[in-house]
């Protein structure tokens, strides 16, 4: 599959990015990519986090399958889990196009999609086709741009979608919905988390569905401390670190580097891993972290886990390396563990903090 992708990649890169994305979803949906890779087959990669059994710690991040159209097909590529969303209660178009840029020389992406979502009702119509036995799917919920009750929007998502969620993510870190990141402030965050926790207790009193929060990488030390305390206080089950960055690293080469929006991919690896490291310290390893940002190889995944991640996610690297990537990363990650004498992921989580 990797060879086929390397042959068609130059052609794909000539297409407008959103068209290429829509086509890739179509290919997955209609099964034209089959036979696809077997799910992870490495015993050392199997891991239990939030009480869920993951065949691999490497998942697909939110934003690729926003409406839950192809979760089972994505899992079949070898991802250990996939995250659907961000889903907003009502259908909304997102920002005007163009709003997605490939920074090819930098192996990066800038997006200002602005939560384009077909809404909860459409997501339900898609997700009823998902087979629970195929694998783990997280559901990432958000608020409509023009909503007068943003907290209520997250609550609606939890109420409507809990049947399909192996875990939920409260996304407060998209840079493309004005004011959304303000929900990361201590008071606003406490209020939001208590309402979401309440909603989840209503629909899932036995507390089986883990509730996670996804944060931005653009945080000061005080923000990290505040968020860490607040998520522990409100008994969140985990944190995703991180979303895209509004910072622009020095040395970006692409002509698109000054486009507005969130930057992801290779240049995000360093900053997002540093913030992950800080969150591991600030939470004392008491809740699982998902390390997201710039993962493009097994070695990158390994470094995130050593910095404190229990699981990792990627999106941008898939654009550059194609559908063979999850299988390749699983293989490389298993090799990293073996070379350093580890037999399981749990031995590696936060290793760099102990040594
Ligand atoms: C085109 C695009 C759309 C995205 N949409 C979402 C989204 O809807 N919700 C979300 O939580 N993150 C979204 N993200 C952020 C990713 O989930 C991820 O956190 C970020 O891209 C960093 O990972 P990466 O460097 O592997 O891409 C999006 C990223 C990209 C590139």
mmCIF file of C-alpha atoms and ligand atoms in Angstrom:
data_model
loop_
_atom_site.group_PDB
_atom_site.id
_atom_site.type_symbol
_atom_site.label_atom_id
_atom_site.label_comp_id
_atom_site.label_asym_id
_atom_site.label_seq_id
_atom_site.Cartn_x
_atom_site.Cartn_y
_atom_site.Cartn_z
ATOM 1 C CA UNK A 1 0.000 0.000 0.000
ATOM 2 C CA UNK A 2 2.898 2.345 0.840
ATOM 3 C CA UNK A 3 4.375 1.790 -2.616
ATOM 4 C CA UNK A 4 1.041 2.484 -4.340
ATOM 5 C CA UNK A 5 0.597 5.644 -2.281
ATOM 6 C CA UNK A 6 4.101 6.877 -3.115
ATOM 7 C CA UNK A 7 3.203 6.491 -6.807
ATOM 8 C CA UNK A 8 -0.090 8.423 -6.615
ATOM 9 C CA UNK A 9 1.102 10.940 -4.009
ATOM 10 C CA UNK A 10 2.484 13.499 -6.527
ATOM 11 C CA UNK A 11 -0.917 13.518 -8.222
ATOM 12 C CA UNK A 12 -2.795 13.867 -4.927
ATOM 13 C CA UNK A 13 -0.576 16.796 -3.951
ATOM 14 C CA UNK A 14 -1.678 18.698 -7.051
ATOM 15 C CA UNK A 15 -5.325 18.556 -5.926
ATOM 16 C CA UNK A 16 -6.746 21.235 -3.654
ATOM 17 C CA UNK A 17 -6.306 19.845 -0.097
ATOM 18 C CA UNK A 18 -10.014 19.698 0.727
ATOM 19 C CA UNK A 19 -10.774 17.875 -2.494
ATOM 20 C CA UNK A 20 -8.032 15.338 -1.745
ATOM 21 C CA UNK A 21 -9.460 14.885 1.744
ATOM 22 C CA UNK A 22 -12.995 14.320 0.458
ATOM 23 C CA UNK A 23 -11.685 11.835 -2.113
ATOM 24 C CA UNK A 24 -9.764 9.892 0.529
ATOM 25 C CA UNK A 25 -12.930 9.572 2.632
ATOM 26 C CA UNK A 26 -14.764 8.374 -0.492
ATOM 27 C CA UNK A 27 -12.068 5.770 -1.204
ATOM 28 C CA UNK A 28 -12.327 4.455 2.355
ATOM 29 C CA UNK A 29 -16.116 4.534 2.306
ATOM 30 C CA UNK A 30 -16.472 2.516 -0.863
ATOM 31 C CA UNK A 31 -13.769 0.098 0.126
ATOM 32 C CA UNK A 32 -11.554 0.797 -2.881
ATOM 33 C CA UNK A 33 -8.486 0.718 -0.646
ATOM 34 C CA UNK A 34 -9.012 -2.900 0.421
ATOM 35 C CA UNK A 35 -7.454 -5.177 1.377
ATOM 36 C CA UNK A 36 -6.081 -2.902 4.044
ATOM 37 C CA UNK A 37 -3.586 -3.696 6.778
ATOM 38 C CA UNK A 38 -4.377 -6.011 9.626
ATOM 39 C CA UNK A 39 -4.859 -4.298 12.976
ATOM 40 C CA UNK A 40 -1.821 -4.182 15.212
ATOM 41 C CA UNK A 41 -0.309 -7.580 15.773
ATOM 42 C CA UNK A 42 2.362 -6.708 18.279
ATOM 43 C CA UNK A 43 1.769 -8.005 21.842
ATOM 44 C CA UNK A 44 4.044 -5.298 23.282
ATOM 45 C CA UNK A 45 1.769 -2.560 21.865
ATOM 46 C CA UNK A 46 -1.431 -3.793 23.503
ATOM 47 C CA UNK A 47 -2.359 -1.484 26.310
ATOM 48 C CA UNK A 48 -5.195 -0.803 28.723
ATOM 49 C CA UNK A 49 -6.025 2.868 29.294
ATOM 50 C CA UNK A 50 -9.214 4.253 30.918
ATOM 51 C CA UNK A 51 -10.284 0.613 31.325
ATOM 52 C CA UNK A 52 -10.286 0.129 27.532
ATOM 53 C CA UNK A 53 -8.156 -2.405 25.682
ATOM 54 C CA UNK A 54 -6.224 -0.774 22.832
ATOM 55 C CA UNK A 55 -4.527 -3.060 20.249
ATOM 56 C CA UNK A 56 -2.023 -0.247 19.675
ATOM 57 C CA UNK A 57 -1.448 3.099 21.434
ATOM 58 C CA UNK A 58 -1.376 4.916 18.071
ATOM 59 C CA UNK A 59 -4.690 6.522 17.105
ATOM 60 C CA UNK A 60 -6.075 8.896 14.516
ATOM 61 C CA UNK A 61 -6.659 12.431 15.843
ATOM 62 C CA UNK A 62 -9.878 14.414 15.480
ATOM 63 C CA UNK A 63 -10.482 16.422 12.323
ATOM 64 C CA UNK A 64 -10.024 13.791 9.611
ATOM 65 C CA UNK A 65 -13.324 11.948 10.097
ATOM 66 C CA UNK A 66 -15.336 14.887 11.399
ATOM 67 C CA UNK A 67 -18.759 13.362 10.808
ATOM 68 C CA UNK A 68 -18.040 9.748 11.675
ATOM 69 C CA UNK A 69 -18.261 8.486 8.109
ATOM 70 C CA UNK A 70 -15.435 5.927 8.107
ATOM 71 C CA UNK A 71 -14.339 4.962 11.641
ATOM 72 C CA UNK A 72 -14.279 1.206 10.982
ATOM 73 C CA UNK A 73 -12.268 1.607 7.785
ATOM 74 C CA UNK A 74 -9.741 3.800 9.624
ATOM 75 C CA UNK A 75 -9.384 1.239 12.388
ATOM 76 C CA UNK A 76 -8.735 -1.396 9.733
ATOM 77 C CA UNK A 77 -5.684 0.580 8.559
ATOM 78 C CA UNK A 78 -4.007 -0.382 11.840
ATOM 79 C CA UNK A 79 -4.911 2.541 14.097
ATOM 80 C CA UNK A 80 -5.418 1.444 17.700
ATOM 81 C CA UNK A 81 -8.357 3.864 17.981
ATOM 82 C CA UNK A 82 -9.921 6.732 16.094
ATOM 83 C CA UNK A 83 -11.518 9.997 17.141
ATOM 84 C CA UNK A 84 -14.603 11.296 15.356
ATOM 85 C CA UNK A 85 -15.353 15.030 15.309
ATOM 86 C CA UNK A 86 -15.345 17.744 16.274
ATOM 87 C CA UNK A 87 -19.149 17.408 16.113
ATOM 88 C CA UNK A 88 -21.250 20.502 16.817
ATOM 89 C CA UNK A 89 -24.962 20.211 17.702
ATOM 90 C CA UNK A 90 -26.146 21.973 14.550
ATOM 91 C CA UNK A 91 -24.812 21.741 11.028
ATOM 92 C CA UNK A 92 -22.423 24.612 10.262
ATOM 93 C CA UNK A 93 -20.310 25.289 7.193
ATOM 94 C CA UNK A 94 -17.125 26.509 8.898
ATOM 95 C CA UNK A 95 -14.978 29.308 7.505
ATOM 96 C CA UNK A 96 -14.836 30.435 3.886
ATOM 97 C CA UNK A 97 -12.558 28.486 1.532
ATOM 98 C CA UNK A 98 -9.645 28.259 1.013
ATOM 99 C CA UNK A 99 -9.040 27.299 4.626
ATOM 100 C CA UNK A 100 -6.648 24.364 4.432
ATOM 101 C CA UNK A 101 -3.000 24.584 3.324
ATOM 102 C CA UNK A 102 -0.267 22.011 2.839
ATOM 103 C CA UNK A 103 3.141 23.319 3.855
ATOM 104 C CA UNK A 104 4.891 20.575 1.904
ATOM 105 C CA UNK A 105 8.485 21.685 2.533
ATOM 106 C CA UNK A 106 7.767 21.820 6.257
ATOM 107 C CA UNK A 107 5.742 18.584 6.429
ATOM 108 C CA UNK A 108 3.050 20.695 8.064
ATOM 109 C CA UNK A 109 -0.537 21.841 7.606
ATOM 110 C CA UNK A 110 -2.319 25.071 8.426
ATOM 111 C CA UNK A 111 -6.072 24.901 8.842
ATOM 112 C CA UNK A 112 -8.749 27.367 9.739
ATOM 113 C CA UNK A 113 -11.646 25.039 9.028
ATOM 114 C CA UNK A 114 -13.703 26.551 11.857
ATOM 115 C CA UNK A 115 -15.576 23.434 12.992
ATOM 116 C CA UNK A 116 -17.234 22.524 9.715
ATOM 117 C CA UNK A 117 -19.657 19.889 10.929
ATOM 118 C CA UNK A 118 -22.796 18.289 9.564
ATOM 119 C CA UNK A 119 -24.156 18.267 13.098
ATOM 120 C CA UNK A 120 -25.227 15.681 15.635
ATOM 121 C CA UNK A 121 -28.184 14.252 13.702
ATOM 122 C CA UNK A 122 -26.052 13.450 10.690
ATOM 123 C CA UNK A 123 -23.319 11.950 12.890
ATOM 124 C CA UNK A 124 -25.881 9.596 14.437
ATOM 125 C CA UNK A 125 -26.975 8.438 10.977
ATOM 126 C CA UNK A 126 -23.334 7.608 10.230
ATOM 127 C CA UNK A 127 -22.376 6.120 13.563
ATOM 128 C CA UNK A 128 -25.195 3.582 13.689
ATOM 129 C CA UNK A 129 -23.204 1.677 11.063
ATOM 130 C CA UNK A 130 -20.117 1.457 13.282
ATOM 131 C CA UNK A 131 -19.508 -2.023 14.642
ATOM 132 C CA UNK A 132 -18.430 -1.856 18.287
ATOM 133 C CA UNK A 133 -16.348 -4.987 17.860
ATOM 134 C CA UNK A 134 -14.112 -3.333 15.225
ATOM 135 C CA UNK A 135 -12.366 -1.064 17.694
ATOM 136 C CA UNK A 136 -12.369 1.994 19.894
ATOM 137 C CA UNK A 137 -13.833 5.304 18.811
ATOM 138 C CA UNK A 138 -13.687 8.529 20.744
ATOM 139 C CA UNK A 139 -16.192 11.293 20.084
ATOM 140 C CA UNK A 140 -14.950 14.843 20.154
ATOM 141 C CA UNK A 141 -17.675 17.421 20.833
ATOM 142 C CA UNK A 142 -17.718 21.182 20.356
ATOM 143 C CA UNK A 143 -19.920 24.272 20.315
ATOM 144 C CA UNK A 144 -21.581 26.009 17.377
ATOM 145 C CA UNK A 145 -19.962 29.292 16.391
ATOM 146 C CA UNK A 146 -23.110 31.358 16.905
ATOM 147 C CA UNK A 147 -24.380 29.493 19.940
ATOM 148 C CA UNK A 148 -25.566 31.564 22.880
ATOM 149 C CA UNK A 149 -25.019 28.639 25.221
ATOM 150 C CA UNK A 150 -21.687 27.067 24.430
ATOM 151 C CA UNK A 151 -21.617 24.939 27.571
ATOM 152 C CA UNK A 152 -25.088 23.666 26.637
ATOM 153 C CA UNK A 153 -23.729 22.622 23.236
ATOM 154 C CA UNK A 154 -21.144 20.294 24.784
ATOM 155 C CA UNK A 155 -23.862 18.868 27.032
ATOM 156 C CA UNK A 156 -26.076 18.242 23.978
ATOM 157 C CA UNK A 157 -23.249 16.327 22.301
ATOM 158 C CA UNK A 158 -22.786 14.081 25.326
ATOM 159 C CA UNK A 159 -26.518 13.423 25.654
ATOM 160 C CA UNK A 160 -27.021 12.648 21.984
ATOM 161 C CA UNK A 161 -23.896 10.636 21.202
ATOM 162 C CA UNK A 162 -23.088 8.620 24.326
ATOM 163 C CA UNK A 163 -24.313 5.372 22.778
ATOM 164 C CA UNK A 164 -21.512 5.507 20.225
ATOM 165 C CA UNK A 165 -18.655 6.806 22.342
ATOM 166 C CA UNK A 166 -15.950 4.668 23.898
ATOM 167 C CA UNK A 167 -14.636 7.971 25.251
ATOM 168 C CA UNK A 168 -15.645 11.635 24.944
ATOM 169 C CA UNK A 169 -13.432 14.640 24.294
ATOM 170 C CA UNK A 170 -14.375 18.174 25.247
ATOM 171 C CA UNK A 171 -12.595 20.271 22.659
ATOM 172 C CA UNK A 172 -11.827 23.728 23.990
ATOM 173 C CA UNK A 173 -8.687 24.286 21.992
ATOM 174 C CA UNK A 174 -9.565 24.922 18.377
ATOM 175 C CA UNK A 175 -7.972 28.243 17.399
ATOM 176 C CA UNK A 176 -10.569 28.747 14.671
ATOM 177 C CA UNK A 177 -13.739 29.361 16.677
ATOM 178 C CA UNK A 178 -13.484 32.863 18.158
ATOM 179 C CA UNK A 179 -13.398 32.839 21.969
ATOM 180 C CA UNK A 180 -13.325 29.042 22.290
ATOM 181 C CA UNK A 181 -9.888 28.902 23.887
ATOM 182 C CA UNK A 182 -11.142 31.212 26.641
ATOM 183 C CA UNK A 183 -12.918 28.144 27.986
ATOM 184 C CA UNK A 184 -9.457 27.011 29.102
ATOM 185 C CA UNK A 185 -9.460 29.723 31.784
ATOM 186 C CA UNK A 186 -9.810 28.300 35.280
ATOM 187 C CA UNK A 187 -13.309 29.517 36.168
ATOM 188 C CA UNK A 188 -14.864 28.886 32.776
ATOM 189 C CA UNK A 189 -13.203 25.474 32.589
ATOM 190 C CA UNK A 190 -14.462 24.440 36.026
ATOM 191 C CA UNK A 191 -18.030 25.375 35.053
ATOM 192 C CA UNK A 192 -17.835 23.558 31.705
ATOM 193 C CA UNK A 193 -16.311 20.416 33.169
ATOM 194 C CA UNK A 194 -18.848 20.193 35.983
ATOM 195 C CA UNK A 195 -21.737 20.475 33.489
ATOM 196 C CA UNK A 196 -20.206 17.864 31.176
ATOM 197 C CA UNK A 197 -19.542 15.536 34.096
ATOM 198 C CA UNK A 198 -23.144 15.996 35.231
ATOM 199 C CA UNK A 199 -24.443 15.233 31.720
ATOM 200 C CA UNK A 200 -22.338 12.105 31.486
ATOM 201 C CA UNK A 201 -23.463 10.932 34.926
ATOM 202 C CA UNK A 202 -27.071 11.309 33.725
ATOM 203 C CA UNK A 203 -26.601 9.102 30.690
ATOM 204 C CA UNK A 204 -23.944 6.784 32.094
ATOM 205 C CA UNK A 205 -24.372 6.533 35.872
ATOM 206 C CA UNK A 206 -21.919 3.643 36.139
ATOM 207 C CA UNK A 207 -19.242 5.987 34.738
ATOM 208 C CA UNK A 208 -17.979 3.690 32.063
ATOM 209 C CA UNK A 209 -17.399 6.340 29.394
ATOM 210 C CA UNK A 210 -14.146 8.235 30.000
ATOM 211 C CA UNK A 211 -14.326 12.031 29.691
ATOM 212 C CA UNK A 212 -11.264 13.837 28.327
ATOM 213 C CA UNK A 213 -10.326 17.446 27.651
ATOM 214 C CA UNK A 214 -8.287 18.575 24.637
ATOM 215 C CA UNK A 215 -5.979 21.533 25.176
ATOM 216 C CA UNK A 216 -3.944 23.921 23.064
ATOM 217 C CA UNK A 217 -0.138 23.908 22.969
ATOM 218 C CA UNK A 218 -0.034 27.698 23.342
ATOM 219 C CA UNK A 219 -0.110 27.840 27.145
ATOM 220 C CA UNK A 220 1.953 29.610 29.796
ATOM 221 C CA UNK A 221 3.258 27.753 32.850
ATOM 222 C CA UNK A 222 0.413 29.173 34.982
ATOM 223 C CA UNK A 223 -2.176 27.934 32.479
ATOM 224 C CA UNK A 224 -0.734 24.431 32.622
ATOM 225 C CA UNK A 225 -0.904 24.420 36.424
ATOM 226 C CA UNK A 226 -4.480 25.771 36.434
ATOM 227 C CA UNK A 227 -5.751 23.335 33.837
ATOM 228 C CA UNK A 228 -4.034 20.394 35.520
ATOM 229 C CA UNK A 229 -5.598 21.265 38.880
ATOM 230 C CA UNK A 230 -9.025 21.827 37.369
ATOM 231 C CA UNK A 231 -9.121 18.545 35.424
ATOM 232 C CA UNK A 232 -8.082 16.663 38.545
ATOM 233 C CA UNK A 233 -10.629 18.531 40.684
ATOM 234 C CA UNK A 234 -13.460 17.688 38.274
ATOM 235 C CA UNK A 235 -12.276 14.105 37.911
ATOM 236 C CA UNK A 236 -11.616 14.109 34.204
ATOM 237 C CA UNK A 237 -10.314 10.781 32.931
ATOM 238 C CA UNK A 238 -7.644 12.180 30.648
ATOM 239 C CA UNK A 239 -6.152 15.051 28.671
ATOM 240 C CA UNK A 240 -5.268 15.329 24.994
ATOM 241 C CA UNK A 241 -2.151 17.415 24.504
ATOM 242 C CA UNK A 242 -2.429 19.081 22.058
ATOM 243 C CA UNK A 243 -4.430 20.764 19.354
ATOM 244 C CA UNK A 244 -2.807 22.894 16.610
ATOM 245 C CA UNK A 245 -0.696 25.961 17.410
ATOM 246 C CA UNK A 246 -1.198 29.602 16.504
ATOM 247 C CA UNK A 247 2.569 30.137 16.848
ATOM 248 C CA UNK A 248 4.791 30.054 13.770
ATOM 249 C CA UNK A 249 8.134 28.371 14.338
ATOM 250 C CA UNK A 250 11.154 30.190 12.921
ATOM 251 C CA UNK A 251 12.480 28.512 9.822
ATOM 252 C CA UNK A 252 9.208 27.559 8.147
ATOM 253 C CA UNK A 253 9.849 27.522 4.401
ATOM 254 C CA UNK A 254 6.466 27.198 2.735
ATOM 255 C CA UNK A 255 4.836 30.186 1.071
ATOM 256 C CA UNK A 256 1.688 29.418 3.088
ATOM 257 C CA UNK A 257 3.405 29.812 6.463
ATOM 258 C CA UNK A 258 1.704 33.127 7.279
ATOM 259 C CA UNK A 259 -1.829 31.936 6.586
ATOM 260 C CA UNK A 260 -4.113 32.358 9.587
ATOM 261 C CA UNK A 261 -5.127 29.219 11.466
ATOM 262 C CA UNK A 262 -3.656 26.363 13.442
ATOM 263 C CA UNK A 263 -0.340 24.802 12.452
ATOM 264 C CA UNK A 264 0.121 21.036 12.779
ATOM 265 C CA UNK A 265 2.606 18.421 11.646
ATOM 266 C CA UNK A 266 6.381 18.280 12.049
ATOM 267 C CA UNK A 267 6.966 21.806 13.466
ATOM 268 C CA UNK A 268 4.418 21.062 16.212
ATOM 269 C CA UNK A 269 6.234 17.994 17.481
ATOM 270 C CA UNK A 270 8.692 19.873 19.747
ATOM 271 C CA UNK A 271 6.283 22.388 21.341
ATOM 272 C CA UNK A 272 3.457 19.877 21.848
ATOM 273 C CA UNK A 273 5.822 17.304 23.383
ATOM 274 C CA UNK A 274 7.210 19.934 25.740
ATOM 275 C CA UNK A 275 3.699 20.857 26.909
ATOM 276 C CA UNK A 276 2.875 17.166 27.256
ATOM 277 C CA UNK A 277 5.963 16.756 29.437
ATOM 278 C CA UNK A 278 4.802 19.664 31.598
ATOM 279 C CA UNK A 279 1.272 18.275 31.952
ATOM 280 C CA UNK A 280 2.693 14.935 33.049
ATOM 281 C CA UNK A 281 4.654 16.744 35.741
ATOM 282 C CA UNK A 282 1.699 18.933 36.750
ATOM 283 C CA UNK A 283 -0.723 15.997 37.018
ATOM 284 C CA UNK A 284 1.877 13.768 38.657
ATOM 285 C CA UNK A 285 0.986 11.032 36.185
ATOM 286 C CA UNK A 286 -2.405 10.652 37.915
ATOM 287 C CA UNK A 287 -4.465 10.770 34.717
ATOM 288 C CA UNK A 288 -3.623 9.358 31.304
ATOM 289 C CA UNK A 289 -2.438 11.807 28.657
ATOM 290 C CA UNK A 290 -2.800 11.436 24.908
ATOM 291 C CA UNK A 291 0.194 12.948 23.122
ATOM 292 C CA UNK A 292 -0.798 14.578 19.842
ATOM 293 C CA UNK A 293 1.233 16.835 17.561
ATOM 294 C CA UNK A 294 3.750 16.062 14.843
ATOM 295 C CA UNK A 295 3.901 12.283 15.213
ATOM 296 C CA UNK A 296 5.190 10.896 11.905
ATOM 297 C CA UNK A 297 7.171 7.790 12.905
ATOM 298 C CA UNK A 298 7.382 5.062 15.512
ATOM 299 C CA UNK A 299 10.260 6.930 17.093
ATOM 300 C CA UNK A 300 8.087 10.085 17.465
ATOM 301 C CA UNK A 301 5.361 8.011 19.132
ATOM 302 C CA UNK A 302 7.976 6.435 21.404
ATOM 303 C CA UNK A 303 9.293 9.863 22.473
ATOM 304 C CA UNK A 304 5.761 11.083 23.287
ATOM 305 C CA UNK A 305 5.179 8.010 25.457
ATOM 306 C CA UNK A 306 8.506 8.509 27.230
ATOM 307 C CA UNK A 307 7.487 12.134 27.860
ATOM 308 C CA UNK A 308 4.295 10.951 29.576
ATOM 309 C CA UNK A 309 1.714 9.919 26.984
ATOM 310 C CA UNK A 310 -0.284 6.750 27.555
ATOM 311 C CA UNK A 311 -1.588 6.950 23.978
ATOM 312 C CA UNK A 312 -0.637 9.030 20.937
ATOM 313 C CA UNK A 313 -2.557 10.410 17.975
ATOM 314 C CA UNK A 314 -1.656 11.825 14.591
ATOM 315 C CA UNK A 315 -3.312 13.451 11.627
ATOM 316 C CA UNK A 316 -0.974 15.587 9.475
ATOM 317 C CA UNK A 317 1.587 12.859 8.794
ATOM 318 C CA UNK A 318 -1.174 10.754 7.226
ATOM 319 C CA UNK A 319 -1.513 13.412 4.521
ATOM 320 C CA UNK A 320 2.159 13.053 3.614
ATOM 321 C CA UNK A 321 2.707 9.345 4.162
ATOM 322 C CA UNK A 322 -0.661 7.845 3.267
ATOM 323 C CA UNK A 323 -2.719 4.921 4.520
ATOM 324 C CA UNK A 324 0.243 2.610 5.192
ATOM 325 C CA UNK A 325 1.419 4.930 7.978
ATOM 326 C CA UNK A 326 -0.327 3.401 11.017
ATOM 327 C CA UNK A 327 0.987 -0.089 10.193
ATOM 328 C CA UNK A 328 4.489 1.351 9.685
ATOM 329 C CA UNK A 329 4.379 3.241 12.994
ATOM 330 C CA UNK A 330 3.176 0.151 14.863
ATOM 331 C CA UNK A 331 6.086 -1.811 13.442
ATOM 332 C CA UNK A 332 8.640 0.885 14.262
ATOM 333 C CA UNK A 333 7.267 1.490 17.755
ATOM 334 C CA UNK A 334 7.399 -2.209 18.619
ATOM 335 C CA UNK A 335 11.041 -2.164 17.440
ATOM 336 C CA UNK A 336 11.886 0.872 19.627
ATOM 337 C CA UNK A 337 10.507 -0.947 22.678
ATOM 338 C CA UNK A 338 12.375 -4.115 21.864
ATOM 339 C CA UNK A 339 15.700 -2.341 21.281
ATOM 340 C CA UNK A 340 15.479 -0.632 24.668
ATOM 341 C CA UNK A 341 14.460 -3.820 26.481
ATOM 342 C CA UNK A 342 10.823 -2.917 27.192
ATOM 343 C CA UNK A 343 8.105 -5.530 26.901
ATOM 344 C CA UNK A 344 5.061 -3.260 27.285
ATOM 345 C CA UNK A 345 3.928 0.310 26.718
ATOM 346 C CA UNK A 346 3.130 0.754 30.416
ATOM 347 C CA UNK A 347 6.856 0.477 31.252
ATOM 348 C CA UNK A 348 7.644 3.346 28.875
ATOM 349 C CA UNK A 349 4.979 5.895 29.931
ATOM 350 C CA UNK A 350 6.760 8.838 31.565
ATOM 351 C CA UNK A 351 10.137 7.037 31.476
ATOM 352 C CA UNK A 352 11.985 10.308 30.816
ATOM 353 C CA UNK A 353 10.696 11.746 34.096
ATOM 354 C CA UNK A 354 12.283 8.947 36.088
ATOM 355 C CA UNK A 355 15.669 8.957 34.386
HETATM 356 C C1 LIG B 1 -7.382 19.821 8.822
HETATM 357 C C2 LIG B 1 -7.406 19.637 10.307
HETATM 358 C C3 LIG B 1 -8.622 19.673 10.965
HETATM 359 C C4 LIG B 1 -8.666 19.483 12.347
HETATM 360 N N1 LIG B 1 -9.873 19.494 12.974
HETATM 361 C C5 LIG B 1 -9.925 19.232 14.305
HETATM 362 C C6 LIG B 1 -11.181 19.156 14.967
HETATM 363 O O1 LIG B 1 -12.247 19.283 14.368
HETATM 364 N N2 LIG B 1 -11.170 18.936 16.304
HETATM 365 C C7 LIG B 1 -10.012 18.758 17.025
HETATM 366 O O2 LIG B 1 -10.068 18.545 18.226
HETATM 367 N N3 LIG B 1 -8.817 18.810 16.407
HETATM 368 C C8 LIG B 1 -8.750 19.035 15.083
HETATM 369 N N4 LIG B 1 -7.534 19.076 14.455
HETATM 370 C C9 LIG B 1 -6.303 18.936 15.261
HETATM 371 C C10 LIG B 1 -5.765 17.495 15.279
HETATM 372 O O3 LIG B 1 -6.690 16.634 15.898
HETATM 373 C C11 LIG B 1 -4.421 17.422 16.039
HETATM 374 O O4 LIG B 1 -4.637 17.794 17.380
HETATM 375 C C12 LIG B 1 -3.358 18.321 15.432
HETATM 376 O O5 LIG B 1 -3.453 18.356 14.034
HETATM 377 C C13 LIG B 1 -1.962 17.892 15.820
HETATM 378 O O6 LIG B 1 -1.664 16.607 15.336
HETATM 379 P P1 LIG B 1 -0.807 16.376 13.975
HETATM 380 O O7 LIG B 1 0.409 17.245 14.073
HETATM 381 O O8 LIG B 1 -0.495 14.920 13.969
HETATM 382 O O9 LIG B 1 -1.696 16.766 12.860
HETATM 383 C C14 LIG B 1 -7.462 19.260 13.079
HETATM 384 C C15 LIG B 1 -6.243 19.220 12.400
HETATM 385 C C16 LIG B 1 -6.200 19.394 11.028
HETATM 386 C C17 LIG B 1 -4.883 19.339 10.333
#
